[in-house]
mmCIF file of C-alpha atoms in Angstrom:
data_model
loop_
_atom_site.group_PDB
_atom_site.id
_atom_site.type_symbol
_atom_site.label_atom_id
_atom_site.label_comp_id
_atom_site.label_asym_id
_atom_site.label_seq_id
_atom_site.Cartn_x
_atom_site.Cartn_y
_atom_site.Cartn_z
ATOM 1 C CA MET A 1 56.729 -72.186 12.352
ATOM 2 C CA PRO A 2 55.250 -68.559 10.865
ATOM 3 C CA TRP A 3 58.196 -68.785 7.539
ATOM 4 C CA PHE A 4 55.876 -71.699 6.244
ATOM 5 C CA ARG A 5 52.327 -71.380 7.429
ATOM 6 C CA SER A 6 52.090 -67.667 5.761
ATOM 7 C CA ALA A 7 48.950 -67.097 6.157
ATOM 8 C CA ASN A 8 49.713 -67.058 9.514
ATOM 9 C CA GLN A 9 49.051 -63.541 11.839
ATOM 10 C CA GLU A 10 52.358 -63.898 13.560
ATOM 11 C CA SER A 11 54.499 -63.737 9.740
ATOM 12 C CA THR A 12 53.389 -60.013 9.910
ATOM 13 C CA GLY A 13 54.062 -59.533 13.455
ATOM 14 C CA LEU A 14 57.349 -61.051 14.191
ATOM 15 C CA LEU A 15 58.550 -59.039 10.954
ATOM 16 C CA LEU A 16 57.494 -55.798 12.240
ATOM 17 C CA ALA A 17 58.330 -56.518 16.365
ATOM 18 C CA SER A 18 61.383 -57.261 14.050
ATOM 19 C CA PHE A 19 62.443 -53.659 12.875
ATOM 20 C CA VAL A 20 60.966 -52.100 15.859
ATOM 21 C CA LEU A 21 63.947 -54.351 17.912
ATOM 22 C CA CYS A 22 65.440 -52.820 14.366
ATOM 23 C CA MET A 23 64.805 -49.355 15.398
ATOM 24 C CA ILE A 24 66.163 -49.576 18.513
ATOM 25 C CA ALA A 25 68.834 -51.787 18.361
ATOM 26 C CA ALA A 26 70.402 -48.456 15.860
ATOM 27 C CA GLN A 27 68.725 -46.339 17.764
ATOM 28 C CA ALA A 28 70.822 -47.173 20.910
ATOM 29 C CA HIS A 29 74.340 -47.467 19.104
ATOM 30 C CA CYS A 30 74.022 -43.873 17.748
ATOM 31 C CA ARG A 31 73.202 -42.922 20.320
ATOM 32 C CA LYS A 32 69.772 -40.429 18.793
ATOM 33 C CA TYR A 33 67.435 -41.545 21.725
ATOM 34 C CA ASP A 34 65.196 -38.766 20.593
ATOM 35 C CA THR A 35 66.124 -38.053 17.010
ATOM 36 C CA TRP A 36 62.677 -38.522 15.170
ATOM 37 C CA TYR A 37 64.054 -39.981 11.994
ATOM 38 C CA TYR A 38 63.812 -42.785 14.470
ATOM 39 C CA ASN A 39 60.886 -42.385 16.546
ATOM 40 C CA ILE A 40 58.346 -42.380 14.189
ATOM 41 C CA PRO A 41 59.176 -45.881 12.151
ATOM 42 C CA ILE A 42 59.890 -46.852 16.066
ATOM 43 C CA ALA A 43 56.363 -46.001 16.929
ATOM 44 C CA THR A 44 54.300 -46.528 13.369
ATOM 45 C CA GLY A 45 55.693 -50.469 13.432
ATOM 46 C CA ALA A 46 54.590 -50.600 17.538
ATOM 47 C CA VAL A 47 51.357 -49.357 16.715
ATOM 48 C CA LEU A 48 50.827 -51.987 13.310
ATOM 49 C CA CYS A 49 52.597 -54.796 15.378
ATOM 50 C CA GLY A 50 49.900 -54.526 18.699
ATOM 51 C CA LEU A 51 47.424 -54.611 15.629
ATOM 52 C CA VAL A 52 48.109 -58.063 14.637
ATOM 53 C CA LYS A 53 47.907 -60.014 16.892
ATOM 54 C CA GLU A 54 46.160 -59.993 20.766
ATOM 55 C CA SER A 55 49.934 -62.246 21.324
ATOM 56 C CA PHE A 56 52.176 -59.535 20.023
ATOM 57 C CA THR A 57 49.898 -56.399 21.938
ATOM 58 C CA LEU A 58 50.489 -57.971 24.828
ATOM 59 C CA PHE A 59 54.187 -57.633 23.640
ATOM 60 C CA MET A 60 53.870 -53.280 22.860
ATOM 61 C CA PRO A 61 54.963 -53.087 26.720
ATOM 62 C CA VAL A 62 58.337 -53.556 25.853
ATOM 63 C CA PHE A 63 59.168 -51.700 23.128
ATOM 64 C CA ILE A 64 58.377 -49.076 25.639
ATOM 65 C CA GLY A 65 61.333 -50.568 28.497
ATOM 66 C CA LEU A 66 63.500 -51.679 25.943
ATOM 67 C CA LYS A 67 64.042 -48.414 24.785
ATOM 68 C CA PHE A 68 64.387 -46.819 27.911
ATOM 69 C CA TRP A 69 66.681 -48.765 29.196
ATOM 70 C CA LEU A 70 68.863 -48.381 26.693
ATOM 71 C CA GLU A 71 68.481 -44.780 27.231
ATOM 72 C CA TYR A 72 69.005 -44.712 31.056
ATOM 73 C CA TRP A 73 72.240 -46.376 31.293
ATOM 74 C CA ASP A 74 74.136 -45.333 28.101
ATOM 75 C CA VAL A 75 73.181 -41.396 30.344
ATOM 76 C CA GLU A 76 77.031 -40.438 29.639
ATOM 77 C CA SER A 77 77.002 -39.024 33.970
ATOM 78 C CA GLY A 78 76.310 -42.147 35.674
ATOM 79 C CA ARG A 79 75.422 -39.982 38.996
ATOM 80 C CA GLU A 80 73.255 -37.988 37.206
ATOM 81 C CA LYS A 81 70.351 -36.677 39.508
ATOM 82 C CA GLY A 82 66.620 -36.734 37.332
ATOM 83 C CA ARG A 83 68.153 -38.849 34.266
ATOM 84 C CA PHE A 84 64.950 -40.920 34.874
ATOM 85 C CA MET A 85 62.602 -38.177 34.176
ATOM 86 C CA LYS A 86 64.869 -36.753 31.438
ATOM 87 C CA CYS A 87 64.427 -40.952 29.613
ATOM 88 C CA VAL A 88 60.867 -39.823 29.624
ATOM 89 C CA LYS A 89 60.419 -36.402 28.905
ATOM 90 C CA GLY A 90 62.483 -36.827 25.743
ATOM 91 C CA ASN A 91 60.725 -40.049 24.254
ATOM 92 C CA LEU A 92 57.174 -38.524 26.627
ATOM 93 C CA ILE A 93 55.245 -39.055 22.500
ATOM 94 C CA THR A 94 56.607 -41.710 21.694
ATOM 95 C CA TYR A 95 55.877 -43.422 24.846
ATOM 96 C CA GLY A 96 53.188 -42.167 25.041
ATOM 97 C CA ILE A 97 51.336 -43.095 20.903
ATOM 98 C CA ILE A 98 53.093 -46.417 21.635
ATOM 99 C CA PHE A 99 51.447 -47.133 25.301
ATOM 100 C CA PHE A 100 47.873 -45.358 23.667
ATOM 101 C CA ALA A 101 47.561 -47.415 21.472
ATOM 102 C CA MET A 102 48.041 -50.826 23.536
ATOM 103 C CA LEU A 103 45.565 -49.537 25.375
ATOM 104 C CA VAL A 104 43.022 -49.384 23.161
ATOM 105 C CA ASN A 105 43.560 -53.249 21.141
ATOM 106 C CA VAL A 106 43.159 -54.007 25.362
ATOM 107 C CA TRP A 107 39.884 -52.736 25.678
ATOM 108 C CA MET A 108 38.497 -53.485 22.311
ATOM 109 C CA ILE A 109 39.670 -57.085 23.151
ATOM 110 C CA LEU A 110 38.513 -57.529 26.783
ATOM 111 C CA PHE A 111 34.542 -55.135 26.134
ATOM 112 C CA ARG A 112 34.280 -55.690 22.463
ATOM 113 C CA VAL A 113 35.599 -59.126 20.513
ATOM 114 C CA GLY A 114 35.528 -61.179 24.475
ATOM 115 C CA VAL A 115 38.090 -63.028 25.915
ATOM 116 C CA ASP A 116 35.439 -66.586 25.795
ATOM 117 C CA LYS A 117 34.645 -66.618 21.958
ATOM 118 C CA VAL A 118 37.028 -69.459 20.683
ATOM 119 C CA SER A 119 36.877 -72.551 22.934
ATOM 120 C CA TYR A 120 40.881 -73.914 23.285
ATOM 121 C CA ALA A 121 41.971 -70.105 23.508
ATOM 122 C CA GLY A 122 41.094 -67.356 26.265
ATOM 123 C CA PHE A 123 39.351 -67.009 29.780
ATOM 124 C CA ASP A 124 36.040 -67.843 30.111
ATOM 125 C CA GLU A 125 34.100 -68.627 33.741
ATOM 126 C CA LYS A 126 33.677 -72.198 33.229
ATOM 127 C CA THR A 127 37.174 -73.317 32.600
ATOM 128 C CA GLU A 128 38.335 -74.822 35.829
ATOM 129 C CA LEU A 129 41.770 -73.155 37.478
ATOM 130 C CA TRP A 130 44.050 -76.594 36.900
ATOM 131 C CA VAL A 131 43.719 -76.370 33.314
ATOM 132 C CA TYR A 132 45.246 -73.268 33.473
ATOM 133 C CA LYS A 133 48.216 -73.883 35.848
ATOM 134 C CA GLN A 134 48.769 -77.439 33.456
ATOM 135 C CA GLY A 135 48.508 -75.084 30.513
ATOM 136 C CA ILE A 136 51.540 -72.802 31.602
ATOM 137 C CA ILE A 137 53.320 -75.852 32.754
ATOM 138 C CA ASN A 138 52.736 -77.655 29.236
ATOM 139 C CA SER A 139 53.609 -74.440 27.929
ATOM 140 C CA LEU A 140 57.558 -73.982 29.698
ATOM 141 C CA PHE A 141 58.407 -78.179 30.386
ATOM 142 C CA SER A 142 56.600 -79.495 27.197
ATOM 143 C CA TYR A 143 56.207 -77.230 24.867
ATOM 144 C CA THR A 144 59.359 -74.927 24.833
ATOM 145 C CA LYS A 145 60.909 -77.110 26.719
ATOM 146 C CA LEU A 146 64.194 -76.255 25.082
ATOM 147 C CA TYR A 147 64.438 -72.629 25.630
ATOM 148 C CA THR A 148 63.233 -73.791 29.094
ATOM 149 C CA ASP A 149 66.204 -75.588 29.949
ATOM 150 C CA VAL A 150 68.919 -73.298 28.465
ATOM 151 C CA GLY A 151 67.126 -70.270 30.461
ATOM 152 C CA ILE A 152 67.809 -71.215 33.852
ATOM 153 C CA VAL A 153 71.003 -72.896 33.324
ATOM 154 C CA ILE A 154 71.801 -69.160 32.314
ATOM 155 C CA ILE A 155 69.874 -67.324 35.334
ATOM 156 C CA LEU A 156 72.098 -70.237 37.242
ATOM 157 C CA LEU A 157 75.345 -68.971 35.741
ATOM 158 C CA ALA A 158 74.451 -65.563 35.443
ATOM 159 C CA VAL A 159 73.506 -66.055 39.612
ATOM 160 C CA VAL A 160 77.135 -67.547 40.309
ATOM 161 C CA CYS A 161 79.187 -65.162 37.707
ATOM 162 C CA TYR A 162 77.597 -62.042 39.180
ATOM 163 C CA LYS A 163 80.190 -60.251 41.715
ATOM 164 C CA ALA A 164 82.542 -60.655 37.850
ATOM 165 C CA MET A 165 80.982 -57.730 36.642
ATOM 166 C CA ASP A 166 80.848 -54.260 37.785
ATOM 167 C CA ARG A 167 77.540 -52.415 40.322
ATOM 168 C CA GLU A 168 76.426 -50.365 37.485
ATOM 169 C CA ARG A 169 76.770 -52.991 34.629
ATOM 170 C CA LEU A 170 75.288 -55.418 37.051
ATOM 171 C CA LYS A 171 71.417 -52.898 37.639
ATOM 172 C CA LYS A 172 71.785 -52.549 33.635
ATOM 173 C CA GLN A 173 71.449 -56.301 32.855
ATOM 174 C CA ALA A 174 69.702 -57.011 36.097
ATOM 175 C CA GLY A 175 66.781 -54.616 34.296
ATOM 176 C CA LEU A 176 66.993 -56.064 30.670
ATOM 177 C CA ALA A 177 66.755 -59.578 32.523
ATOM 178 C CA ALA A 178 63.736 -58.379 34.227
ATOM 179 C CA ILE A 179 61.857 -57.220 31.034
ATOM 180 C CA ALA A 180 62.503 -60.486 29.266
ATOM 181 C CA GLY A 181 61.029 -62.491 33.366
ATOM 182 C CA CYS A 182 57.986 -59.764 32.511
ATOM 183 C CA ALA A 183 56.925 -60.485 28.391
ATOM 184 C CA ILE A 184 58.180 -63.833 29.153
ATOM 185 C CA ALA A 185 55.541 -64.095 31.877
ATOM 186 C CA VAL A 186 52.303 -62.543 30.417
ATOM 187 C CA GLN A 187 53.147 -64.874 27.012
ATOM 188 C CA LEU A 188 52.888 -67.820 29.765
ATOM 189 C CA VAL A 189 49.114 -66.419 31.267
ATOM 190 C CA ALA A 190 47.558 -65.571 28.424
ATOM 191 C CA HIS A 191 48.399 -68.077 26.344
ATOM 192 C CA ALA A 192 47.412 -70.607 29.257
ATOM 193 C CA LYS A 193 44.608 -72.437 28.090
ATOM 194 C CA SER A 194 45.985 -73.119 25.138
ATOM 195 C CA GLY A 195 49.571 -73.608 25.663
ATOM 196 C CA MET A 196 52.327 -72.489 23.550
ATOM 197 C CA ALA A 197 53.481 -74.958 21.137
ATOM 198 C CA VAL A 198 54.487 -73.651 17.211
ATOM 199 C CA ARG A 199 52.771 -70.430 15.996
ATOM 200 C CA TYR A 200 51.973 -69.533 19.112
ATOM 201 C CA MET A 201 55.714 -69.642 21.122
ATOM 202 C CA ILE A 202 55.950 -66.008 18.777
ATOM 203 C CA PRO A 203 56.554 -64.066 20.417
ATOM 204 C CA TYR A 204 57.568 -65.180 24.052
ATOM 205 C CA THR A 205 60.525 -66.599 22.057
ATOM 206 C CA VAL A 206 60.700 -63.135 21.523
ATOM 207 C CA ALA A 207 61.411 -62.298 24.775
ATOM 208 C CA TYR A 208 64.230 -64.740 25.482
ATOM 209 C CA VAL A 209 66.113 -62.962 23.213
ATOM 210 C CA PHE A 210 67.230 -60.303 26.081
ATOM 211 C CA LEU A 211 67.636 -62.925 28.272
ATOM 212 C CA PHE A 212 70.491 -64.693 25.759
ATOM 213 C CA VAL A 213 71.532 -62.059 24.198
ATOM 214 C CA PHE A 214 71.821 -58.700 25.952
ATOM 215 C CA VAL A 215 72.484 -60.792 29.281
ATOM 216 C CA ALA A 216 73.942 -63.554 28.820
ATOM 217 C CA TYR A 217 76.350 -62.386 26.310
ATOM 218 C CA GLN A 218 76.970 -59.486 28.907
ATOM 219 C CA PHE A 219 78.090 -61.956 31.631
ATOM 220 C CA PHE A 220 80.220 -64.496 29.336
ATOM 221 C CA GLU A 221 82.529 -62.070 26.320
ATOM 222 C CA LYS A 222 85.478 -61.051 28.281
ATOM 223 C CA ASP A 223 86.110 -65.482 28.689
ATOM 224 C CA ARG A 224 87.463 -66.831 25.944
ATOM 225 C CA VAL A 225 86.628 -70.482 27.523
ATOM 226 C CA HIS A 226 81.758 -69.087 28.520
ATOM 227 C CA ARG A 227 82.150 -67.433 25.452
ATOM 228 C CA ILE A 228 82.934 -70.236 23.034
ATOM 229 C CA VAL A 229 80.597 -72.705 25.526
ATOM 230 C CA PHE A 230 78.203 -69.461 25.437
ATOM 231 C CA TYR A 231 77.919 -69.629 21.580
ATOM 232 C CA ILE A 232 78.197 -73.464 21.599
ATOM 233 C CA VAL A 233 75.240 -74.334 23.493
ATOM 234 C CA LEU A 234 73.226 -70.686 21.025
ATOM 235 C CA LEU A 235 74.130 -73.559 17.901
ATOM 236 C CA TRP A 236 72.793 -76.617 19.513
ATOM 237 C CA LEU A 237 68.912 -74.200 20.618
ATOM 238 C CA VAL A 238 69.155 -73.357 16.537
ATOM 239 C CA GLY A 239 70.157 -76.821 14.969
ATOM 240 C CA ASN A 240 67.247 -78.428 17.115
ATOM 241 C CA GLY A 241 64.612 -75.995 15.872
ATOM 242 C CA ALA A 242 65.683 -76.545 12.999
ATOM 243 C CA LYS A 243 65.495 -80.088 12.720
ATOM 244 C CA THR A 244 62.047 -79.215 14.282
ATOM 245 C CA ALA A 245 60.824 -76.834 11.791
ATOM 246 C CA TYR A 246 61.591 -79.200 9.153
ATOM 247 C CA VAL A 247 59.413 -81.998 10.013
ATOM 248 C CA GLN A 248 56.778 -79.305 10.457
ATOM 249 C CA ALA A 249 57.195 -78.700 6.753
ATOM 250 C CA GLU A 250 56.891 -81.473 5.487
ATOM 251 C CA GLY A 251 54.005 -82.905 7.602
ATOM 252 C CA TYR A 252 52.352 -78.754 7.181
ATOM 253 C CA THR A 253 53.150 -79.899 3.508
ATOM 254 C CA GLN A 254 51.507 -82.861 3.631
ATOM 255 C CA THR A 255 48.036 -81.492 5.343
ATOM 256 C CA GLY A 256 48.431 -79.320 2.142
ATOM 257 C CA ARG A 257 48.100 -81.781 -0.278
ATOM 258 C CA ASN A 258 45.584 -84.410 1.925
ATOM 259 C CA VAL A 259 43.341 -81.002 2.587
ATOM 260 C CA SER A 260 43.007 -80.439 -1.153
ATOM 261 C CA GLN A 261 43.060 -83.844 -2.201
ATOM 262 C CA LEU A 262 39.684 -84.165 0.192
ATOM 263 C CA LEU A 263 38.177 -80.858 -0.956
ATOM 264 C CA ASN A 264 38.182 -81.969 -4.936
ATOM 265 C CA GLU A 265 37.426 -85.248 -4.113
ATOM 266 C CA VAL A 266 33.995 -83.668 -2.235
ATOM 267 C CA CYS A 267 33.206 -81.483 -5.779
ATOM 268 C CA ALA A 268 33.401 -84.547 -7.934
ATOM 269 C CA ARG A 269 31.103 -86.935 -5.568
ATOM 270 C CA THR A 270 28.100 -84.209 -5.174
ATOM 271 C CA GLN A 271 26.235 -82.009 -6.746
ATOM 272 C CA GLU A 272 24.839 -77.719 -7.289
ATOM 273 C CA LYS A 273 21.995 -78.854 -4.384
ATOM 274 C CA GLU A 274 23.704 -81.965 -2.973
ATOM 275 C CA HIS A 275 23.409 -80.199 0.947
ATOM 276 C CA ILE A 276 27.822 -81.443 2.457
ATOM 277 C CA LEU A 277 28.357 -81.231 5.865
ATOM 278 C CA CYS A 278 32.136 -80.064 7.445
ATOM 279 C CA ALA A 279 31.703 -82.244 10.201
ATOM 280 C CA PHE A 280 35.521 -81.432 12.464
ATOM 281 C CA SER A 281 36.421 -81.478 15.389
ATOM 282 C CA ASP A 282 38.065 -78.562 14.423
ATOM 283 C CA GLU A 283 36.089 -75.112 14.272
ATOM 284 C CA GLU A 284 38.301 -73.102 12.118
ATOM 285 C CA LEU A 285 38.682 -76.449 9.666
ATOM 286 C CA ASN A 286 34.199 -76.129 9.255
ATOM 287 C CA LEU A 287 35.327 -72.431 8.727
ATOM 288 C CA ALA A 288 37.923 -72.551 6.114
ATOM 289 C CA SER A 289 36.129 -75.894 4.746
ATOM 290 C CA GLU A 290 33.007 -74.421 4.199
ATOM 291 C CA CYS A 291 34.332 -71.695 1.914
ATOM 292 C CA TRP A 292 35.904 -72.575 0.198
ATOM 293 C CA LEU A 293 33.546 -75.563 -0.969
ATOM 294 C CA GLU A 294 31.322 -72.506 -1.351
ATOM 295 C CA ALA A 295 33.824 -70.278 -3.279
ATOM 296 C CA HIS A 296 33.687 -73.856 -5.516
ATOM 297 C CA GLY A 297 30.101 -74.035 -6.663
ATOM 298 C CA ARG A 298 28.540 -75.983 -3.637
ATOM 299 C CA PRO A 299 26.620 -73.626 -1.950
ATOM 300 C CA MET A 300 24.363 -76.207 0.616
ATOM 301 C CA VAL A 301 27.130 -76.758 3.039
ATOM 302 C CA TYR A 302 26.785 -77.227 7.108
ATOM 303 C CA SER A 303 29.749 -76.718 9.570
ATOM 304 C CA TRP A 304 29.410 -78.374 12.974
ATOM 305 C CA GLY A 305 29.114 -76.401 16.151
ATOM 306 C CA SER A 306 28.140 -76.776 19.568
ATOM 307 C CA ASP A 307 24.575 -76.411 18.642
ATOM 308 C CA GLY A 308 24.218 -78.075 16.496
ATOM 309 C CA PHE A 309 25.104 -78.183 11.872
ATOM 310 C CA LYS A 310 24.897 -74.861 10.750
ATOM 311 C CA ASP A 311 25.544 -72.481 7.504
ATOM 312 C CA ILE A 312 28.245 -70.261 8.711
ATOM 313 C CA VAL A 313 29.370 -67.991 5.949
ATOM 314 C CA GLN A 314 27.330 -67.455 2.889
ATOM 315 C CA LEU A 315 29.410 -66.569 -0.495
ATOM 316 C CA THR A 316 26.834 -67.016 -3.070
ATOM 317 C CA ASP A 317 22.825 -65.549 -3.661
ATOM 318 C CA ASN A 318 21.664 -69.082 -3.297
ATOM 319 C CA ALA A 319 20.278 -69.182 -0.182
ATOM 320 C CA PRO A 320 21.271 -72.536 1.425
ATOM 321 C CA GLU A 321 18.270 -74.325 2.370
ATOM 322 C CA ALA A 322 17.547 -75.985 5.721
ATOM 323 C CA TYR A 323 18.756 -79.282 5.897
ATOM 324 C CA SER A 324 18.000 -82.574 6.640
ATOM 325 C CA LEU A 325 20.330 -85.425 7.040
ATOM 326 C CA ASP A 326 18.892 -87.334 4.274
ATOM 327 C CA ASP A 327 20.104 -85.005 2.003
ATOM 328 C CA VAL A 328 23.212 -85.471 2.667
ATOM 329 C CA GLY A 329 25.565 -85.165 -0.577
ATOM 330 C CA ALA A 330 29.071 -85.601 2.083
ATOM 331 C CA LEU A 331 30.286 -85.215 4.293
ATOM 332 C CA VAL A 332 33.604 -84.066 6.599
ATOM 333 C CA CYS A 333 35.701 -84.540 9.031
ATOM 334 C CA TYR A 334 38.474 -86.241 10.844
ATOM 335 C CA GLY A 335 39.829 -89.857 10.634
ATOM 336 C CA GLY A 336 39.134 -90.222 14.918
ATOM 337 C CA GLN A 337 35.775 -89.023 14.399
ATOM 338 C CA LYS A 338 34.626 -91.835 11.449
ATOM 339 C CA GLU A 339 31.885 -94.339 14.350
ATOM 340 C CA SER A 340 29.630 -91.758 15.718
ATOM 341 C CA MET A 341 29.701 -89.966 12.573
ATOM 342 C CA LEU A 342 28.435 -93.490 11.173
ATOM 343 C CA GLN A 343 26.066 -93.221 13.903
ATOM 344 C CA LEU A 344 24.788 -90.010 13.551
ATOM 345 C CA LEU A 345 23.920 -90.872 10.236
ATOM 346 C CA GLU A 346 22.215 -94.213 11.212
ATOM 347 C CA MET A 347 24.399 -95.972 8.771
ATOM 348 C CA GLU A 348 27.066 -98.362 7.673
ATOM 349 C CA GLU A 349 30.114 -99.021 6.683
ATOM 350 C CA GLU A 350 30.409 -100.122 2.802
ATOM 351 C CA LYS A 351 26.917 -101.392 3.177
ATOM 352 C CA ASP A 352 25.450 -97.158 2.928
ATOM 353 C CA CYS A 353 28.214 -95.254 1.632
ATOM 354 C CA GLY A 354 31.524 -95.149 1.548
ATOM 355 C CA ILE A 355 33.925 -93.671 3.054
ATOM 356 C CA TYR A 356 37.643 -92.289 1.789
ATOM 357 C CA GLN A 357 40.435 -91.507 3.366
ATOM 358 C CA PHE A 358 42.972 -88.786 2.970
ATOM 359 C CA GLY A 359 45.297 -88.838 5.401
ATOM 360 C CA GLU A 360 43.939 -88.118 9.053
ATOM 361 C CA TYR A 361 41.177 -86.715 6.876
ATOM 362 C CA MET A 362 37.822 -88.447 5.395
ATOM 363 C CA LEU A 363 34.780 -88.200 3.345
ATOM 364 C CA ILE A 364 31.947 -90.046 4.308
ATOM 365 C CA VAL A 365 29.390 -90.595 0.798
ATOM 366 C CA PRO A 366 25.697 -92.054 0.751
ATOM 367 C CA ASP A 367 25.311 -94.532 -1.820
#
């Protein structure tokens, strides 16, 4: 979804996360773990990545863990004493910058922004625990079912084949699997209320890269048959994702056309001083619609909220008056809200108003 919904933060976050991971991979390949021309881009990219969105802030420790673990097991003398502290000291500034930036972001989220400001996400004391539990179950066995199924198969195969690996290598792969598991678990908890459909799957699915590539490939690379089966499974996973993305992209494009037609129709059927109500159950769509309409010469726009209609955005100099249902020139909502909105306006279809449908969106214009 980030590829065709370019306005989402996940697009920028994914780009920055990919850059950091590529730099860590290049650094490990060249065995230059404490060189500034790798560490500066890694630290900078990780900090910027964490600033993009909350889910990427929670992903920042993964950069530290992956960089450290690759270096830890790349020490030529595998039994060298004190290599843990040696790896830490050699990159202390890099780790410190990333970790400190993460703490600042978490502090801002918890104590400045708050985790209960959006109804469908975050955490609040009014939501019962079963809601979060169901959200995690939906994420695992509905929204990301393919990833869950393949991940379970890979883990089971790894358990069966673990004796084929030497002890040192097994420890390294176990550590990478632990990093992947922690990253996956953190994202599941963070999205427990909203679930992880579509764009929210990132960076959750990035964590599966460690499981699919770092862990699974190391188990199957020596056996040609296992390796071919592994590649086929990965290609099947990518193919399913591409098919789903194509269908979603078509639907998203059509949604954009419908919203565009809806808002242009509102402008065509209203005057500048008429009151317009945005009554979508989606508060983000209300906000976006209000901004668009005010930018196109309709300043008297009100958005639906828990305590009625309010003017959330004022982009013009003409402050709107207190609205009245008797003065409403147009109301936009979802098609499924038609009956409740007609009751709100105390109107009957075809008798007191005209109704215009644009896909799942509806425009009600009083006569």
